[in-house]
Short mmCIF file of N, CA and C in Angstrom, two decimals:
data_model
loop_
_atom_site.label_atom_id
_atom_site.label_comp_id
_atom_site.label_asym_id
_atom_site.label_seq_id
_atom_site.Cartn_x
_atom_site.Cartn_y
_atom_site.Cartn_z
N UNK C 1 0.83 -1.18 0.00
CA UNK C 1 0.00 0.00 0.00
C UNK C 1 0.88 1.25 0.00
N UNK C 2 1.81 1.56 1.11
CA UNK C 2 2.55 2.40 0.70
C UNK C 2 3.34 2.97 -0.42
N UNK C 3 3.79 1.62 -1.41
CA UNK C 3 4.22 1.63 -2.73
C UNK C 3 3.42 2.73 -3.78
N UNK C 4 2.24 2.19 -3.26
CA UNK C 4 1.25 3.10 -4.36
C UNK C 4 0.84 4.36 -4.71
N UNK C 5 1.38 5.16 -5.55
CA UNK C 5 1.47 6.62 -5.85
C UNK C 5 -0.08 7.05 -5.54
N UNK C 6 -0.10 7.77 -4.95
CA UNK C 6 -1.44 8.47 -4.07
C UNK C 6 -2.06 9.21 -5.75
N UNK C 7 -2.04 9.48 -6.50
CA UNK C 7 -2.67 9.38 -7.80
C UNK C 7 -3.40 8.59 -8.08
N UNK C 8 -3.04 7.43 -7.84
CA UNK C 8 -3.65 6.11 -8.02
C UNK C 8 -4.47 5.36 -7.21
N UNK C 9 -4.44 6.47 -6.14
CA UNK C 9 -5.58 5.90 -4.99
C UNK C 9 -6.48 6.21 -4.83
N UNK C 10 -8.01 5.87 -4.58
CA UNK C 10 -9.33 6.59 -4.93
C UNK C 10 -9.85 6.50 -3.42
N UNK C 11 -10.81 7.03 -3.12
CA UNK C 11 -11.92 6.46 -2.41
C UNK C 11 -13.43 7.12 -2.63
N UNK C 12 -14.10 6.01 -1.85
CA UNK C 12 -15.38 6.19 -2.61
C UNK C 12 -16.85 6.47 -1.16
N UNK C 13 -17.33 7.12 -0.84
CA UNK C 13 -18.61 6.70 0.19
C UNK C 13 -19.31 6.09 0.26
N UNK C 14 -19.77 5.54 1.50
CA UNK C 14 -20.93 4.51 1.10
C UNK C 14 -21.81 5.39 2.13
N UNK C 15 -22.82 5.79 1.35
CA UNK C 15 -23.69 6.45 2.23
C UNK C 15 -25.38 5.80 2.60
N UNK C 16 -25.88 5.92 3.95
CA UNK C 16 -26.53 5.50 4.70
C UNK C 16 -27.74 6.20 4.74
N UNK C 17 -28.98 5.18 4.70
CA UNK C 17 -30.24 6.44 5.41
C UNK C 17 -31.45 5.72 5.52
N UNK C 18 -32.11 5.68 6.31
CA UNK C 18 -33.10 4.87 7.10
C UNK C 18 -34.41 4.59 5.88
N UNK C 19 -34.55 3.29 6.78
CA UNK C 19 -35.38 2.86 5.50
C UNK C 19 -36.75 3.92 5.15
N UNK C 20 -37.26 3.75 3.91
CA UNK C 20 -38.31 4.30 3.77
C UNK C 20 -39.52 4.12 4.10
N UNK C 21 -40.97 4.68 4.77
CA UNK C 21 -42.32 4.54 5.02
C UNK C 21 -42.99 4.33 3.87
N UNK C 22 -42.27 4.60 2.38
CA UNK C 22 -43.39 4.09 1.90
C UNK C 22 -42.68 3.95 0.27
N UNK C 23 -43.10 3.00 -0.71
CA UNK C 23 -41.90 2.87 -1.95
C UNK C 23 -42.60 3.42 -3.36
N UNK C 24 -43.70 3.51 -2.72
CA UNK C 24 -44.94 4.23 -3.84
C UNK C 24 -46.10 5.29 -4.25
N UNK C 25 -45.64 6.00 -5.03
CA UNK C 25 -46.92 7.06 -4.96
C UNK C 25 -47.26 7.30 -6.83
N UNK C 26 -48.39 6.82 -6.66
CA UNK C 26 -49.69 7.21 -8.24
C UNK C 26 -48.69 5.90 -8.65
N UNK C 27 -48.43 5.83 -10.31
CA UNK C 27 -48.11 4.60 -10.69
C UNK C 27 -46.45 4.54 -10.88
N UNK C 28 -46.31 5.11 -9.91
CA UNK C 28 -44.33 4.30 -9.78
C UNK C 28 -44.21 4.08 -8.44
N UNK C 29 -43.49 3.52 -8.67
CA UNK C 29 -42.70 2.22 -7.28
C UNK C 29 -41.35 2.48 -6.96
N UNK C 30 -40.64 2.14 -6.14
CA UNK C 30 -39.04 2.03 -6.06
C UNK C 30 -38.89 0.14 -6.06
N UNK C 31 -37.87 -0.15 -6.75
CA UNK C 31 -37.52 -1.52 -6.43
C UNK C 31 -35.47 -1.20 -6.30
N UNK C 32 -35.34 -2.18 -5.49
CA UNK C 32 -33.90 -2.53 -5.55
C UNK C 32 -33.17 -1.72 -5.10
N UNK C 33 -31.78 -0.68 -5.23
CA UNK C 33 -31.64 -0.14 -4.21
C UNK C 33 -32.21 1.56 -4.20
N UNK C 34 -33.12 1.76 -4.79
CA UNK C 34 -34.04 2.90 -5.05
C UNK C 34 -34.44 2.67 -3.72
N UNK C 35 -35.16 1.66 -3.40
CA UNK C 35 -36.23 1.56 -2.46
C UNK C 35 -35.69 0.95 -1.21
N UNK C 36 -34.32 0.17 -1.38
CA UNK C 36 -33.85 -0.13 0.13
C UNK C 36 -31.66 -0.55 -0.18
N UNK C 37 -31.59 1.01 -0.30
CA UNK C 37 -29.92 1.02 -0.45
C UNK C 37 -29.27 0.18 0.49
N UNK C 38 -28.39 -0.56 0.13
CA UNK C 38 -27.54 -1.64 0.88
C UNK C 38 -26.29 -1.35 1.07
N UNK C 39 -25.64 -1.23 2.56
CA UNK C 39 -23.74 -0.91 2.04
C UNK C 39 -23.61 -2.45 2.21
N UNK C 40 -22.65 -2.54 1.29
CA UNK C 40 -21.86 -4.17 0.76
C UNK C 40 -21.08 -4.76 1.77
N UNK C 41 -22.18 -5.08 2.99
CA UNK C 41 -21.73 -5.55 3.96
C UNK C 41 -22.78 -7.16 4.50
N UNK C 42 -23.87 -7.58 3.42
CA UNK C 42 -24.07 -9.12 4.05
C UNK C 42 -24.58 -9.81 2.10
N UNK C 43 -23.99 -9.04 1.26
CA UNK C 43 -23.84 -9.41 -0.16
C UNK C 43 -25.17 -9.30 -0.29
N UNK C 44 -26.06 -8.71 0.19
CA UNK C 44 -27.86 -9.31 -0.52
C UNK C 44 -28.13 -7.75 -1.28
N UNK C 45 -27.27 -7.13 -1.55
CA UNK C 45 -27.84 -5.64 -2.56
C UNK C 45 -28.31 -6.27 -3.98
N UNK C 46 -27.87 -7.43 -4.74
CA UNK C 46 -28.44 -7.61 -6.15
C UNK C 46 -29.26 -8.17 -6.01
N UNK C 47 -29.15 -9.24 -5.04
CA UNK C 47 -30.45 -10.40 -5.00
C UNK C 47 -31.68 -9.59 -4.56
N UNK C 48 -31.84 -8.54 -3.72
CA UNK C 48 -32.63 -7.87 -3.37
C UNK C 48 -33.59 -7.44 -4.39
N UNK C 49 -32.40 -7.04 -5.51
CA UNK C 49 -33.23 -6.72 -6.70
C UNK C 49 -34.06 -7.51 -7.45
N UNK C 50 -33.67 -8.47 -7.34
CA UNK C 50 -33.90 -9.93 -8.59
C UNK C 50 -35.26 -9.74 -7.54
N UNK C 51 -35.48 -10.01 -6.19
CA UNK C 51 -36.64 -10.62 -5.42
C UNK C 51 -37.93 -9.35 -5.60
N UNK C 52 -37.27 -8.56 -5.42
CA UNK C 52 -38.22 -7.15 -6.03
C UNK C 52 -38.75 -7.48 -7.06
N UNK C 53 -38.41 -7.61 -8.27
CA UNK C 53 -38.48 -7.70 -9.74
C UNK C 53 -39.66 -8.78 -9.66
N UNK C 54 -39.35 -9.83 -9.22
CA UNK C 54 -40.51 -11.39 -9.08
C UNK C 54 -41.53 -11.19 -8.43
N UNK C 55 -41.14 -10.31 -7.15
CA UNK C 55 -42.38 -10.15 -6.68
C UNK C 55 -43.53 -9.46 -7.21
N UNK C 56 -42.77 -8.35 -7.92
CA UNK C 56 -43.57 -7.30 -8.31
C UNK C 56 -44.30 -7.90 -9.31
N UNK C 57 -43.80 -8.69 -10.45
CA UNK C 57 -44.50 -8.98 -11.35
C UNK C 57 -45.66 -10.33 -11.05
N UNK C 58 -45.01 -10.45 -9.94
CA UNK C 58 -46.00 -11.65 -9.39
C UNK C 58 -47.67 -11.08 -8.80
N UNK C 59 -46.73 -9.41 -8.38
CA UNK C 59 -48.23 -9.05 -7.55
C UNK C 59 -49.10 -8.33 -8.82
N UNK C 60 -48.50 -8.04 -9.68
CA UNK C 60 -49.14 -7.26 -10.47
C UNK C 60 -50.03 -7.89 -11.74
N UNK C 61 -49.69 -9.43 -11.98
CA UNK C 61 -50.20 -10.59 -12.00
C UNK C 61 -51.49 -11.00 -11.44
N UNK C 62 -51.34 -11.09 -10.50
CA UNK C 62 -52.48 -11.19 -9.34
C UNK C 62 -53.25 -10.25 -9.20
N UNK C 63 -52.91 -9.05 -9.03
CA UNK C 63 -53.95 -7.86 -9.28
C UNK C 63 -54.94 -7.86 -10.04
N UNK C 64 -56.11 -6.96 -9.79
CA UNK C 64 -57.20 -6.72 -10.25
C UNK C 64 -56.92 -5.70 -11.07
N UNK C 65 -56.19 -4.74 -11.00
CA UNK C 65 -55.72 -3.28 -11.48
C UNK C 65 -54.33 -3.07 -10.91
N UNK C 66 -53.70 -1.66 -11.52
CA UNK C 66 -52.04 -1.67 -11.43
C UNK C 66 -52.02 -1.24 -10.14
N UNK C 67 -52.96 -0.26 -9.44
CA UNK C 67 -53.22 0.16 -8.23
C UNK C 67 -53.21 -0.77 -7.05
N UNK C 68 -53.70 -1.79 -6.99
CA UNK C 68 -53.74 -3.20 -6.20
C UNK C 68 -52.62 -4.02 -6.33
N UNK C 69 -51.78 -4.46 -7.29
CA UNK C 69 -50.44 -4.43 -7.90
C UNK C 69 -49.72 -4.15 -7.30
N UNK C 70 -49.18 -2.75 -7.22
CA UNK C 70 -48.59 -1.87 -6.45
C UNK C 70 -48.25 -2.22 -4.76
N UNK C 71 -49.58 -1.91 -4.47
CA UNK C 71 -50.25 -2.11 -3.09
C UNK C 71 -49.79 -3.55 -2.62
N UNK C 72 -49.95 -4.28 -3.33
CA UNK C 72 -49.21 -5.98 -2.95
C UNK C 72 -47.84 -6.03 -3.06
N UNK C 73 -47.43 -5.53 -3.77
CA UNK C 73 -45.68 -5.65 -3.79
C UNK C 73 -45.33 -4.98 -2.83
N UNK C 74 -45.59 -3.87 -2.33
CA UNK C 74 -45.32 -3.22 -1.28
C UNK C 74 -44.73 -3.82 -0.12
N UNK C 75 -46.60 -4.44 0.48
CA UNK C 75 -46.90 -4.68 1.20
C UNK C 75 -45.94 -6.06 1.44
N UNK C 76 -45.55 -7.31 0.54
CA UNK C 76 -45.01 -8.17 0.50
C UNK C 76 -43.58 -7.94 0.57
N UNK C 77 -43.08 -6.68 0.22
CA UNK C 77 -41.16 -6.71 -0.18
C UNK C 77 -40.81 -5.66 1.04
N UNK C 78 -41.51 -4.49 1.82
CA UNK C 78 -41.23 -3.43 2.35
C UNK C 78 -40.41 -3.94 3.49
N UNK C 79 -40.87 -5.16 4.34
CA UNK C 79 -40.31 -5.59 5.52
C UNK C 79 -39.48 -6.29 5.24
N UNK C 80 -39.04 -6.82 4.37
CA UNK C 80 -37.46 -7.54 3.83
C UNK C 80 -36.87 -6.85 3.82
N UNK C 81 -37.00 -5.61 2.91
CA UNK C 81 -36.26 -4.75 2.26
C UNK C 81 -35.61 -3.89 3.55
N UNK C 82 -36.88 -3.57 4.21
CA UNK C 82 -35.96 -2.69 5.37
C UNK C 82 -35.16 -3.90 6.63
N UNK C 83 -35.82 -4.97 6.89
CA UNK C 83 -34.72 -5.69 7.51
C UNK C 83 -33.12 -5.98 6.99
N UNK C 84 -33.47 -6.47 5.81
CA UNK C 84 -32.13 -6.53 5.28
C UNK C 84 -30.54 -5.60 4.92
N UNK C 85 -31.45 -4.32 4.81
CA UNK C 85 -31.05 -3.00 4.82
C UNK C 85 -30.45 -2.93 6.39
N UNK C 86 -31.05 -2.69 7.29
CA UNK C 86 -30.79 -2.54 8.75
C UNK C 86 -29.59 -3.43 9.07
N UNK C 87 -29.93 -4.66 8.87
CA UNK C 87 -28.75 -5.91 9.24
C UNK C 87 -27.63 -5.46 8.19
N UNK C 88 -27.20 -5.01 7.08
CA UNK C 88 -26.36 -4.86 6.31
C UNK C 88 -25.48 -3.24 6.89
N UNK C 89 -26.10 -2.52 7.45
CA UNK C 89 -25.73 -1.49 8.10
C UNK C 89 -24.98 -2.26 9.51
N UNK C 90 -26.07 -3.08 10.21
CA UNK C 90 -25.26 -3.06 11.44
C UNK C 90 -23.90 -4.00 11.01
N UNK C 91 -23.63 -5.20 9.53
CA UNK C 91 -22.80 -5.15 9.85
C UNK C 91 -21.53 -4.76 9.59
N UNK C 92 -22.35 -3.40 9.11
CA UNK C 92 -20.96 -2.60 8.65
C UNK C 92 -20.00 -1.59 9.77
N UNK C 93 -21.18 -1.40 10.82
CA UNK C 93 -20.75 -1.19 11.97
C UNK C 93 -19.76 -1.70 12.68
N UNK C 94 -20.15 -2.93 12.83
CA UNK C 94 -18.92 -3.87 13.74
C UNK C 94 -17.94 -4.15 12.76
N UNK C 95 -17.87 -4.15 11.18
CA UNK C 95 -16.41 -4.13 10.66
C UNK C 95 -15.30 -3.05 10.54
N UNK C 96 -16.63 -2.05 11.17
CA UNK C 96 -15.69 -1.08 10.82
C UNK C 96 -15.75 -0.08 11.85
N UNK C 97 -15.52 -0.87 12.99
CA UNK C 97 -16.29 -0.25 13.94
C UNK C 97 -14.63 1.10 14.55
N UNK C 98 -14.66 1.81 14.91
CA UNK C 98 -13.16 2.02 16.29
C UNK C 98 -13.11 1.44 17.50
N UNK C 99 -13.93 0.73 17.93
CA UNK C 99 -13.57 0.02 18.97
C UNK C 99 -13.95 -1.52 18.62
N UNK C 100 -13.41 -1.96 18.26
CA UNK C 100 -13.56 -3.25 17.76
C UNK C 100 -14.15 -4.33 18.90
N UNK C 101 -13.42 -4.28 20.21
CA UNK C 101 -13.94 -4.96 20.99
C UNK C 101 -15.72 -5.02 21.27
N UNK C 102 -16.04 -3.69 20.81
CA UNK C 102 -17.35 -3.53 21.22
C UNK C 102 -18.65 -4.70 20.26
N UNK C 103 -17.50 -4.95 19.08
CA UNK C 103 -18.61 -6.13 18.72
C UNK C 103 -17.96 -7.36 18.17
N UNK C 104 -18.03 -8.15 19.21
CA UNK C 104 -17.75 -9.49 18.99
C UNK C 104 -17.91 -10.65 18.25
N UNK C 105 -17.42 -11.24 17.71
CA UNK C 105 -17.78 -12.60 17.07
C UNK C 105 -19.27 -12.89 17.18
N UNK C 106 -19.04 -13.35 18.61
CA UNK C 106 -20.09 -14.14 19.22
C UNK C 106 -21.42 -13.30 18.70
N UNK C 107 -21.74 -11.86 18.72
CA UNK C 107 -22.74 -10.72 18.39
C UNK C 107 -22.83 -11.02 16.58
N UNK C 108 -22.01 -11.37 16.09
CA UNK C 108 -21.98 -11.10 14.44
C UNK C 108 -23.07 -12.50 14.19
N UNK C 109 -23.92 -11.66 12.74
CA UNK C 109 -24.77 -13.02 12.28
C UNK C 109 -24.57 -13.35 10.91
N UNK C 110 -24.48 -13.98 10.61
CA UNK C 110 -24.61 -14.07 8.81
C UNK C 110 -25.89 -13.82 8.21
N UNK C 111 -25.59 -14.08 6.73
CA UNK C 111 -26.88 -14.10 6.31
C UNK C 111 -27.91 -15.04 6.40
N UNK C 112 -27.30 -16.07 6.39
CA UNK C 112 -27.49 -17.97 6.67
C UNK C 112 -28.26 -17.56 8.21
N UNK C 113 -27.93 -16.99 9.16
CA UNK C 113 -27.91 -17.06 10.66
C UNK C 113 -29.43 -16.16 10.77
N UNK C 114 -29.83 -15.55 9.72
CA UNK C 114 -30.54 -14.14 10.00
C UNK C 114 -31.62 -14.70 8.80
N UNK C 115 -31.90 -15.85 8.68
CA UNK C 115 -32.84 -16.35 7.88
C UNK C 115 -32.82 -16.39 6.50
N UNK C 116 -31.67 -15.71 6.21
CA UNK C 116 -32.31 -14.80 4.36
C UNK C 116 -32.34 -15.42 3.08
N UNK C 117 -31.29 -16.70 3.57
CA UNK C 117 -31.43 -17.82 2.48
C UNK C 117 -33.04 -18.70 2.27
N UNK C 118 -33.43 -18.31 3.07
CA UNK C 118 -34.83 -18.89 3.46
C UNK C 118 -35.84 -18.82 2.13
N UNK C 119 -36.17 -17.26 2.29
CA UNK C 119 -36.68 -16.79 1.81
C UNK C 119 -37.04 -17.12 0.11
N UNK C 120 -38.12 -17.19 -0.36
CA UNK C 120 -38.07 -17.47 -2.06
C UNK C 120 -39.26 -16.63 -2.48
N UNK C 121 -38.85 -15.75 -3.21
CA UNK C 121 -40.04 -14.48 -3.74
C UNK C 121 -40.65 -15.09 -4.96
N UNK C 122 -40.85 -16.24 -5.33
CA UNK C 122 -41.71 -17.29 -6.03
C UNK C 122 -43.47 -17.62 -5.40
N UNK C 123 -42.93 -17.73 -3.97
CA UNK C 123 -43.87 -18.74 -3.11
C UNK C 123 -44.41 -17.75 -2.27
N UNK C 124 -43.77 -16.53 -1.83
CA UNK C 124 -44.03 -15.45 -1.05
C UNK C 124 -45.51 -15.09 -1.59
N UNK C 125 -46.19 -15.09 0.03
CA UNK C 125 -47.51 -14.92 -0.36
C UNK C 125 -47.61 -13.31 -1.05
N UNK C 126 -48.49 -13.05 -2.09
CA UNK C 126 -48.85 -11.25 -2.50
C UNK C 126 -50.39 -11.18 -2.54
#
């Protein structure tokens, strides 16, 4: 690292901000990280997207109208989206924390640990 001519060195932000109350208003939506930004801390920022995408077309499928549509994808992706979001923050916290001691092994979860492999936006009720 020291070798490396400071020209050649970048950095970049990863910026943070609490999930949203709501991903829709009249006929647009947010999906993916529009609707629940991820820092690249438990890898689920693309898949997030892919599960958005299925759901949505799943609810909008099912719908009576695009309005009801809407209203189901929401309602089906909003609490993933902001859990997953939250857990991907905290564990960017403890990697990068200044006091390191303050979060332990034992405190850290995976994704595996925190359910998320679970999950299949196929079968997910809308």
């Amino acid at each position: 690292i020291a070798a490396t001519p400071p020209e050649r060195c970048f950095k970049w932000g990863l910026f943070d901000r609490e999930p949203l109350p709501q991903w829709t208003r009249g006929r647009a939506t947010l999906l993916g990280d529009a609707a629940h930004p991820m820092t690249p801390f438990l890898a689920q920022g693309a898949v997030m997207a892919v599960e958005d995408g299925m759901v949505l077309a799943r609810a909008l499928a099912a719908a009576s109208d695009w309005q009801e549509g809407l209203a189901r994808y929401e309602a089906a992706r909003r609490e993933r989206g902001s859990f997953v979001m939250r857990e991907s923050h905290v564990n960017a916290r403890r990697m990068y924390s200044p006091d390191p001691d303050q979060y332990t092994t034992s405190s850290h979860k995976s994704a595996e640990s925190l359910g998320l492999y679970a999950y299949n936006p196929v079968t997910v009720p809308v």
